[in-house]
Amino acid sequence: MSKKINIDVWRFIVSFLIVAIHISPFAEISPEFNFFITRILGRIAVPLFLMITGYYVLDKSLDNVEKLKDYTKKTLKMYLFCIILYIPINIYMGNFSNIDFIQIIKDILINGTLYHLWYFPALILGLWITYYLIKKMGVKKTFLIAIFLYLIGLFGDSYYGITAMNGIVINVYNAIFKICDYTRNGLFLVPIFLCMGYMAKISKSKHTLNLYFSLILFICMTLEGMILHHLNYQRHDSMYIFLIPLMYYLFNYLIEKSESSDKKIRNIATSIYIFHPLCIVAVRFMAGIIGLEKIFIKNNLILYITVCLGTLIFSILIERIKEVVINERKIKEQSMD
């Protein structure tokens, strides 16, 4: 019997793929390999995050909506913290030079106030949509609706999909892009992966060929991504047709090979996601001060390694501080009793 790996270890591993997406570590070495790592392999990261959430959160929420409300409040607090945290970065990047209140509202509610913060409003919206669909229509109909929404988003973020349409369809897409910058959001991208995570939870069947199907489908997605990239069909490359079946089989394989979740590892993975842009700015700033721009800024691979190590150490430190504070609070409460 093979040794099992905690499911949150996988979340921790793919969090570094998200960092790679925002740095492009192999861009100078090989643009083709960099595209493969960041725009194909890296695209399994967010769906895996979402499917783990669907696996654990939706299952409990469907029995007790208060669980979903509590999770939403927790996510909103985290998102508000991130918005405040990255205000100086937004000012530094000049994002507030021409203040457009409508755009600010869109960014807060849909797009995210920085390039990685779209995940939080998307997660909240996607969770409630998926929750209500499953409650009202059941899992099978929800799955079909979620696929339909995903396909709308996929073709909406495709130059080919837009130019090949006309009439009322193109008007609908134009209306969509007046509301959001991309269809990578809580309406089009998120529900299908939350739903599949929940389906993995309630499924009783075991597939012995999950790994083989995953490998075959990953090859198919790689070919899909390479062809679309070569033809320049995509406005945004976070959604692929083969990504859905790939994640279905891959997640089921990982769940079969995993134990229960681990809160500490989960928190570290989340911190890596939240803080890595801050670390990117910090490394670039410090390199500029000490005159090492050529090593730490112009060399993306070294920048990537440095940011990964720095963010990891910072995330572990935060988790350790939280543990100390919680333990001291417990000791104080016990002494009062």
Short mmCIF file of C-alpha atoms in Angstrom, two decimals:
data_model
loop_
_atom_site.label_atom_id
_atom_site.label_comp_id
_atom_site.label_asym_id
_atom_site.label_seq_id
_atom_site.Cartn_x
_atom_site.Cartn_y
_atom_site.Cartn_z
CA MET A 1 0.00 0.00 0.00
CA SER A 2 1.50 3.34 -1.08
CA LYS A 3 1.96 6.07 1.51
CA LYS A 4 -0.73 8.73 1.33
CA ILE A 5 -0.04 12.46 1.05
CA ASN A 6 -2.20 15.07 2.74
CA ILE A 7 -4.50 16.81 0.23
CA ASP A 8 -3.28 20.25 1.34
CA VAL A 9 0.26 19.28 0.37
CA TRP A 10 -0.97 19.35 -3.23
CA ARG A 11 -2.46 22.79 -2.62
CA PHE A 12 0.92 23.89 -1.20
CA ILE A 13 2.81 22.53 -4.23
CA VAL A 14 0.62 24.19 -6.87
CA SER A 15 0.78 27.53 -5.02
CA PHE A 16 4.31 27.85 -6.44
CA LEU A 17 2.88 27.39 -9.93
CA ILE A 18 0.77 30.49 -9.29
CA VAL A 19 3.92 32.39 -8.35
CA ALA A 20 5.48 31.20 -11.62
CA ILE A 21 2.51 32.54 -13.60
CA HIS A 22 3.21 36.04 -12.25
CA ILE A 23 6.99 35.96 -12.80
CA SER A 24 7.56 33.78 -15.92
CA PRO A 25 10.77 32.22 -14.55
CA PHE A 26 11.90 30.59 -17.81
CA ALA A 27 11.08 33.46 -20.19
CA GLU A 28 14.74 34.21 -20.99
CA ILE A 29 15.75 30.54 -21.17
CA SER A 30 12.93 29.27 -23.39
CA PRO A 31 9.69 31.16 -24.12
CA GLU A 32 8.05 27.90 -25.25
CA PHE A 33 8.96 26.06 -22.03
CA ASN A 34 7.91 29.08 -19.98
CA PHE A 35 4.52 29.07 -21.73
CA PHE A 36 4.14 25.37 -20.94
CA ILE A 37 4.96 25.86 -17.24
CA THR A 38 2.96 29.04 -16.63
CA ARG A 39 0.08 28.90 -19.11
CA ILE A 40 -0.57 25.16 -19.31
CA LEU A 41 0.76 23.31 -16.25
CA GLY A 42 0.10 26.38 -14.10
CA ARG A 43 -3.58 26.38 -15.10
CA ILE A 44 -4.30 23.37 -12.90
CA ALA A 45 -3.48 25.37 -9.75
CA VAL A 46 -6.61 27.51 -9.26
CA PRO A 47 -9.01 24.69 -10.30
CA LEU A 48 -7.34 22.46 -7.70
CA PHE A 49 -7.84 25.15 -5.04
CA LEU A 50 -11.50 25.40 -6.06
CA MET A 51 -12.12 21.65 -6.13
CA ILE A 52 -10.66 21.22 -2.65
CA THR A 53 -13.03 23.97 -1.48
CA GLY A 54 -15.96 22.25 -3.18
CA TYR A 55 -14.95 18.94 -1.63
CA TYR A 56 -14.87 20.26 1.94
CA VAL A 57 -16.99 23.43 2.08
CA LEU A 58 -19.96 22.66 -0.19
CA ASP A 59 -20.59 19.28 1.42
CA LYS A 60 -20.98 20.86 4.88
CA SER A 61 -22.80 23.94 3.57
CA LEU A 62 -25.56 22.00 1.81
CA ASP A 63 -26.49 20.46 5.16
CA ASN A 64 -26.13 23.73 7.06
CA VAL A 65 -26.15 27.10 5.25
CA GLU A 66 -24.61 28.74 8.33
CA LYS A 67 -21.37 26.96 7.41
CA LEU A 68 -21.40 28.74 4.05
CA LYS A 69 -22.19 32.08 5.69
CA ASP A 70 -19.29 31.65 8.11
CA TYR A 71 -16.93 30.69 5.28
CA THR A 72 -18.11 33.71 3.26
CA LYS A 73 -17.48 36.06 6.19
CA LYS A 74 -14.01 34.59 6.67
CA THR A 75 -13.20 34.99 2.96
CA LEU A 76 -14.54 38.56 2.91
CA LYS A 77 -12.34 39.50 5.88
CA MET A 78 -9.33 38.01 4.12
CA TYR A 79 -10.19 39.88 0.91
CA LEU A 80 -10.65 43.18 2.76
CA PHE A 81 -7.27 42.66 4.42
CA CYS A 82 -5.68 42.07 1.00
CA ILE A 83 -7.33 45.17 -0.50
CA ILE A 84 -5.91 47.34 2.30
CA LEU A 85 -2.53 45.58 2.21
CA TYR A 86 -2.05 46.25 -1.50
CA ILE A 87 -3.20 49.88 -1.57
CA PRO A 88 0.46 51.10 -1.42
CA ILE A 89 1.37 48.72 -4.27
CA ASN A 90 -1.52 50.01 -6.36
CA ILE A 91 -0.37 53.58 -5.71
CA TYR A 92 3.21 52.61 -6.61
CA MET A 93 2.00 51.00 -9.86
CA GLY A 94 -0.01 54.11 -10.75
CA ASN A 95 -3.38 52.35 -10.64
CA PHE A 96 -4.94 55.29 -8.82
CA SER A 97 -3.58 57.99 -11.14
CA ASN A 98 -6.93 58.33 -12.92
CA ILE A 99 -9.63 57.43 -10.44
CA ASP A 100 -12.69 55.86 -12.04
CA PHE A 101 -15.22 54.96 -9.34
CA ILE A 102 -17.12 52.57 -11.61
CA GLN A 103 -13.89 50.74 -12.40
CA ILE A 104 -12.99 50.64 -8.70
CA ILE A 105 -16.36 49.04 -7.90
CA LYS A 106 -15.87 46.53 -10.72
CA ASP A 107 -12.40 45.72 -9.43
CA ILE A 108 -13.60 45.20 -5.86
CA LEU A 109 -16.62 43.09 -6.77
CA ILE A 110 -15.33 41.15 -9.81
CA ASN A 111 -11.81 41.73 -11.16
CA GLY A 112 -9.87 42.08 -7.90
CA THR A 113 -7.90 45.17 -6.91
CA LEU A 114 -4.61 43.51 -7.90
CA TYR A 115 -3.88 40.85 -10.50
CA HIS A 116 -4.19 37.88 -8.11
CA LEU A 117 -7.06 39.13 -5.92
CA TRP A 118 -9.79 38.25 -8.44
CA TYR A 119 -9.88 34.85 -6.74
CA PHE A 120 -11.65 36.04 -3.58
CA PRO A 121 -14.76 37.71 -5.08
CA ALA A 122 -14.87 34.91 -7.66
CA LEU A 123 -14.80 32.27 -4.93
CA ILE A 124 -17.61 33.92 -2.96
CA LEU A 125 -19.85 34.41 -5.99
CA GLY A 126 -19.11 30.95 -7.35
CA LEU A 127 -19.82 29.26 -4.02
CA TRP A 128 -23.24 30.86 -3.63
CA ILE A 129 -24.19 30.19 -7.26
CA THR A 130 -23.17 26.54 -6.99
CA TYR A 131 -24.85 26.18 -3.59
CA TYR A 132 -28.21 27.47 -4.85
CA LEU A 133 -28.06 25.49 -8.08
CA ILE A 134 -27.41 22.22 -6.25
CA LYS A 135 -30.10 23.02 -3.70
CA LYS A 136 -32.72 23.83 -6.32
CA MET A 137 -31.78 21.54 -9.22
CA GLY A 138 -29.52 18.80 -7.91
CA VAL A 139 -25.95 17.91 -8.78
CA LYS A 140 -26.44 16.60 -12.34
CA LYS A 141 -28.30 19.68 -13.62
CA THR A 142 -25.87 21.95 -11.78
CA PHE A 143 -22.98 20.18 -13.48
CA LEU A 144 -24.53 20.75 -16.93
CA ILE A 145 -25.30 24.41 -16.19
CA ALA A 146 -21.76 24.93 -14.86
CA ILE A 147 -20.29 23.43 -18.05
CA PHE A 148 -22.49 25.73 -20.12
CA LEU A 149 -21.32 28.78 -18.15
CA TYR A 150 -17.69 27.64 -18.51
CA LEU A 151 -18.04 27.33 -22.29
CA ILE A 152 -19.56 30.81 -22.48
CA GLY A 153 -16.56 32.11 -20.57
CA LEU A 154 -14.09 30.11 -22.64
CA PHE A 155 -15.38 31.42 -25.96
CA GLY A 156 -15.85 34.88 -24.50
CA ASP A 157 -12.14 35.05 -23.68
CA SER A 158 -11.25 33.92 -27.20
CA TYR A 159 -10.60 36.28 -30.09
CA TYR A 160 -11.84 33.53 -32.36
CA GLY A 161 -15.03 33.08 -30.38
CA ILE A 162 -15.80 36.79 -30.54
CA THR A 163 -14.97 37.34 -34.21
CA ALA A 164 -16.87 34.24 -35.33
CA MET A 165 -20.13 35.44 -33.80
CA ASN A 166 -22.59 38.14 -34.72
CA GLY A 167 -25.97 39.58 -33.86
CA ILE A 168 -27.44 39.08 -30.42
CA VAL A 169 -24.64 36.74 -29.28
CA ILE A 170 -21.90 39.31 -29.85
CA ASN A 171 -24.04 41.91 -28.07
CA VAL A 172 -24.26 39.62 -25.05
CA TYR A 173 -20.47 39.23 -24.98
CA ASN A 174 -19.99 42.98 -25.32
CA ALA A 175 -22.30 43.45 -22.34
CA ILE A 176 -20.30 40.89 -20.34
CA PHE A 177 -17.02 42.71 -20.95
CA LYS A 178 -18.52 46.01 -19.86
CA ILE A 179 -18.99 44.40 -16.45
CA CYS A 180 -15.81 42.32 -16.16
CA ASP A 181 -12.37 42.46 -17.78
CA TYR A 182 -12.25 38.69 -18.30
CA THR A 183 -14.64 35.77 -17.95
CA ARG A 184 -12.21 34.21 -15.47
CA ASN A 185 -14.55 34.95 -12.56
CA GLY A 186 -17.16 33.57 -10.19
CA LEU A 187 -19.86 33.18 -12.81
CA PHE A 188 -18.05 31.45 -15.67
CA LEU A 189 -14.90 29.77 -14.29
CA VAL A 190 -15.55 28.88 -10.66
CA PRO A 191 -18.86 26.89 -10.48
CA ILE A 192 -17.75 23.91 -12.57
CA PHE A 193 -14.71 23.19 -10.39
CA LEU A 194 -16.60 23.68 -7.13
CA CYS A 195 -19.28 21.35 -8.44
CA MET A 196 -16.76 18.69 -9.48
CA GLY A 197 -15.09 18.93 -6.07
CA TYR A 198 -18.44 18.26 -4.42
CA MET A 199 -19.14 15.43 -6.89
CA ALA A 200 -15.87 13.79 -5.86
CA LYS A 201 -17.02 14.01 -2.25
CA ILE A 202 -20.35 12.26 -2.79
CA SER A 203 -19.15 9.82 -5.43
CA LYS A 204 -18.94 6.22 -4.30
CA SER A 205 -17.20 4.87 -7.40
CA LYS A 206 -13.45 4.42 -7.65
CA HIS A 207 -11.61 4.67 -10.97
CA THR A 208 -8.43 2.64 -11.26
CA LEU A 209 -7.41 4.52 -14.41
CA ASN A 210 -7.61 8.06 -12.99
CA LEU A 211 -3.88 8.65 -13.35
CA TYR A 212 -3.72 7.36 -16.92
CA PHE A 213 -6.72 9.43 -17.98
CA SER A 214 -5.10 12.44 -16.30
CA LEU A 215 -1.87 12.00 -18.26
CA ILE A 216 -3.70 11.56 -21.58
CA LEU A 217 -5.93 14.57 -20.95
CA PHE A 218 -2.96 16.70 -19.87
CA ILE A 219 -1.27 15.91 -23.19
CA CYS A 220 -4.50 16.89 -24.96
CA MET A 221 -4.67 20.16 -23.00
CA THR A 222 -1.03 20.87 -23.80
CA LEU A 223 -1.72 20.46 -27.51
CA GLU A 224 -4.84 22.60 -27.19
CA GLY A 225 -2.92 25.34 -25.42
CA MET A 226 -0.02 25.28 -27.88
CA ILE A 227 -2.33 25.47 -30.89
CA LEU A 228 -4.44 28.30 -29.45
CA HIS A 229 -1.30 30.20 -28.47
CA HIS A 230 0.24 29.76 -31.91
CA LEU A 231 -2.95 31.00 -33.60
CA ASN A 232 -3.32 33.84 -31.07
CA TYR A 233 -6.98 32.95 -30.43
CA GLN A 234 -7.05 33.76 -26.71
CA ARG A 235 -7.68 37.01 -24.89
CA HIS A 236 -6.87 35.18 -21.66
CA ASP A 237 -5.42 31.69 -21.37
CA SER A 238 -6.83 30.43 -18.07
CA MET A 239 -9.62 28.30 -19.59
CA TYR A 240 -9.25 25.25 -21.82
CA ILE A 241 -11.76 22.66 -23.00
CA PHE A 242 -9.61 19.74 -21.81
CA LEU A 243 -9.05 21.38 -18.42
CA ILE A 244 -12.46 20.16 -17.16
CA PRO A 245 -12.02 16.40 -17.77
CA LEU A 246 -8.36 16.65 -16.76
CA MET A 247 -9.23 18.13 -13.36
CA TYR A 248 -12.02 15.62 -12.83
CA TYR A 249 -9.70 12.62 -13.14
CA LEU A 250 -6.67 14.31 -11.58
CA PHE A 251 -8.58 15.44 -8.50
CA ASN A 252 -10.14 12.01 -8.01
CA TYR A 253 -6.68 10.47 -8.25
CA LEU A 254 -5.24 12.94 -5.71
CA ILE A 255 -8.16 12.40 -3.32
CA GLU A 256 -7.68 8.62 -3.48
CA LYS A 257 -3.98 9.09 -2.67
CA SER A 258 -4.55 11.67 0.06
CA GLU A 259 -5.41 11.74 3.71
CA SER A 260 -7.55 14.37 5.42
CA SER A 261 -6.71 18.07 5.15
CA ASP A 262 -4.14 19.89 7.27
CA LYS A 263 -4.99 23.42 8.41
CA LYS A 264 -1.38 24.51 8.92
CA ILE A 265 -0.28 23.53 5.42
CA ARG A 266 -3.49 25.02 3.99
CA ASN A 267 -2.81 28.33 5.74
CA ILE A 268 0.78 28.42 4.45
CA ALA A 269 -0.40 27.76 0.89
CA THR A 270 -2.98 30.55 1.21
CA SER A 271 -0.34 32.93 2.56
CA ILE A 272 1.93 32.14 -0.39
CA TYR A 273 -0.93 33.03 -2.72
CA ILE A 274 -1.70 36.28 -0.86
CA PHE A 275 1.78 37.60 -0.17
CA HIS A 276 3.89 36.60 -3.19
CA PRO A 277 3.21 39.85 -5.14
CA LEU A 278 4.33 41.79 -2.07
CA CYS A 279 7.53 39.74 -2.03
CA ILE A 280 8.07 40.39 -5.75
CA VAL A 281 7.95 44.14 -5.13
CA ALA A 282 10.18 43.82 -2.04
CA VAL A 283 12.87 41.82 -3.88
CA ARG A 284 12.89 44.24 -6.81
CA PHE A 285 13.02 47.24 -4.46
CA MET A 286 15.90 45.81 -2.41
CA ALA A 287 17.79 44.76 -5.55
CA GLY A 288 17.51 48.33 -6.83
CA ILE A 289 18.87 49.75 -3.58
CA ILE A 290 21.90 47.45 -3.38
CA GLY A 291 22.57 47.56 -7.13
CA LEU A 292 21.83 43.92 -7.95
CA GLU A 293 19.11 44.52 -10.55
CA LYS A 294 20.94 42.37 -13.11
CA ILE A 295 20.81 39.34 -10.79
CA PHE A 296 17.44 39.68 -9.06
CA ILE A 297 15.34 41.66 -11.55
CA LYS A 298 16.55 40.92 -15.06
CA ASN A 299 17.03 37.21 -14.32
CA ASN A 300 13.49 35.90 -13.90
CA LEU A 301 14.55 32.45 -12.70
CA ILE A 302 16.59 33.86 -9.80
CA LEU A 303 13.76 36.29 -9.04
CA TYR A 304 11.32 33.37 -8.97
CA ILE A 305 13.49 31.27 -6.64
CA THR A 306 14.10 34.23 -4.34
CA VAL A 307 10.40 35.16 -4.20
CA CYS A 308 9.38 31.53 -3.53
CA LEU A 309 11.87 31.18 -0.68
CA GLY A 310 11.08 34.60 0.77
CA THR A 311 7.32 34.10 0.62
CA LEU A 312 7.61 30.59 2.07
CA ILE A 313 9.71 31.77 5.03
CA PHE A 314 7.35 34.71 5.60
CA SER A 315 4.28 32.42 5.44
CA ILE A 316 5.77 29.91 7.89
CA LEU A 317 6.69 32.78 10.22
CA ILE A 318 3.12 34.11 10.12
CA GLU A 319 1.74 30.67 10.92
CA ARG A 320 4.19 30.27 13.78
CA ILE A 321 3.22 33.65 15.24
CA LYS A 322 -0.46 32.70 15.01
CA GLU A 323 0.26 29.46 16.88
CA VAL A 324 2.09 31.33 19.66
CA VAL A 325 -0.73 33.86 20.01
CA ILE A 326 -3.39 31.13 20.11
CA ASN A 327 -1.44 29.10 22.67
CA GLU A 328 -0.91 32.15 24.90
CA ARG A 329 -4.62 32.93 24.67
CA LYS A 330 -5.50 29.36 25.70
CA ILE A 331 -3.07 29.51 28.64
CA LYS A 332 -4.58 32.82 29.74
CA GLU A 333 -8.13 31.43 29.49
CA GLN A 334 -7.15 28.33 31.49
CA SER A 335 -5.54 30.45 34.21
CA MET A 336 -8.72 32.55 34.48
CA ASP A 337 -10.79 29.39 34.94
#
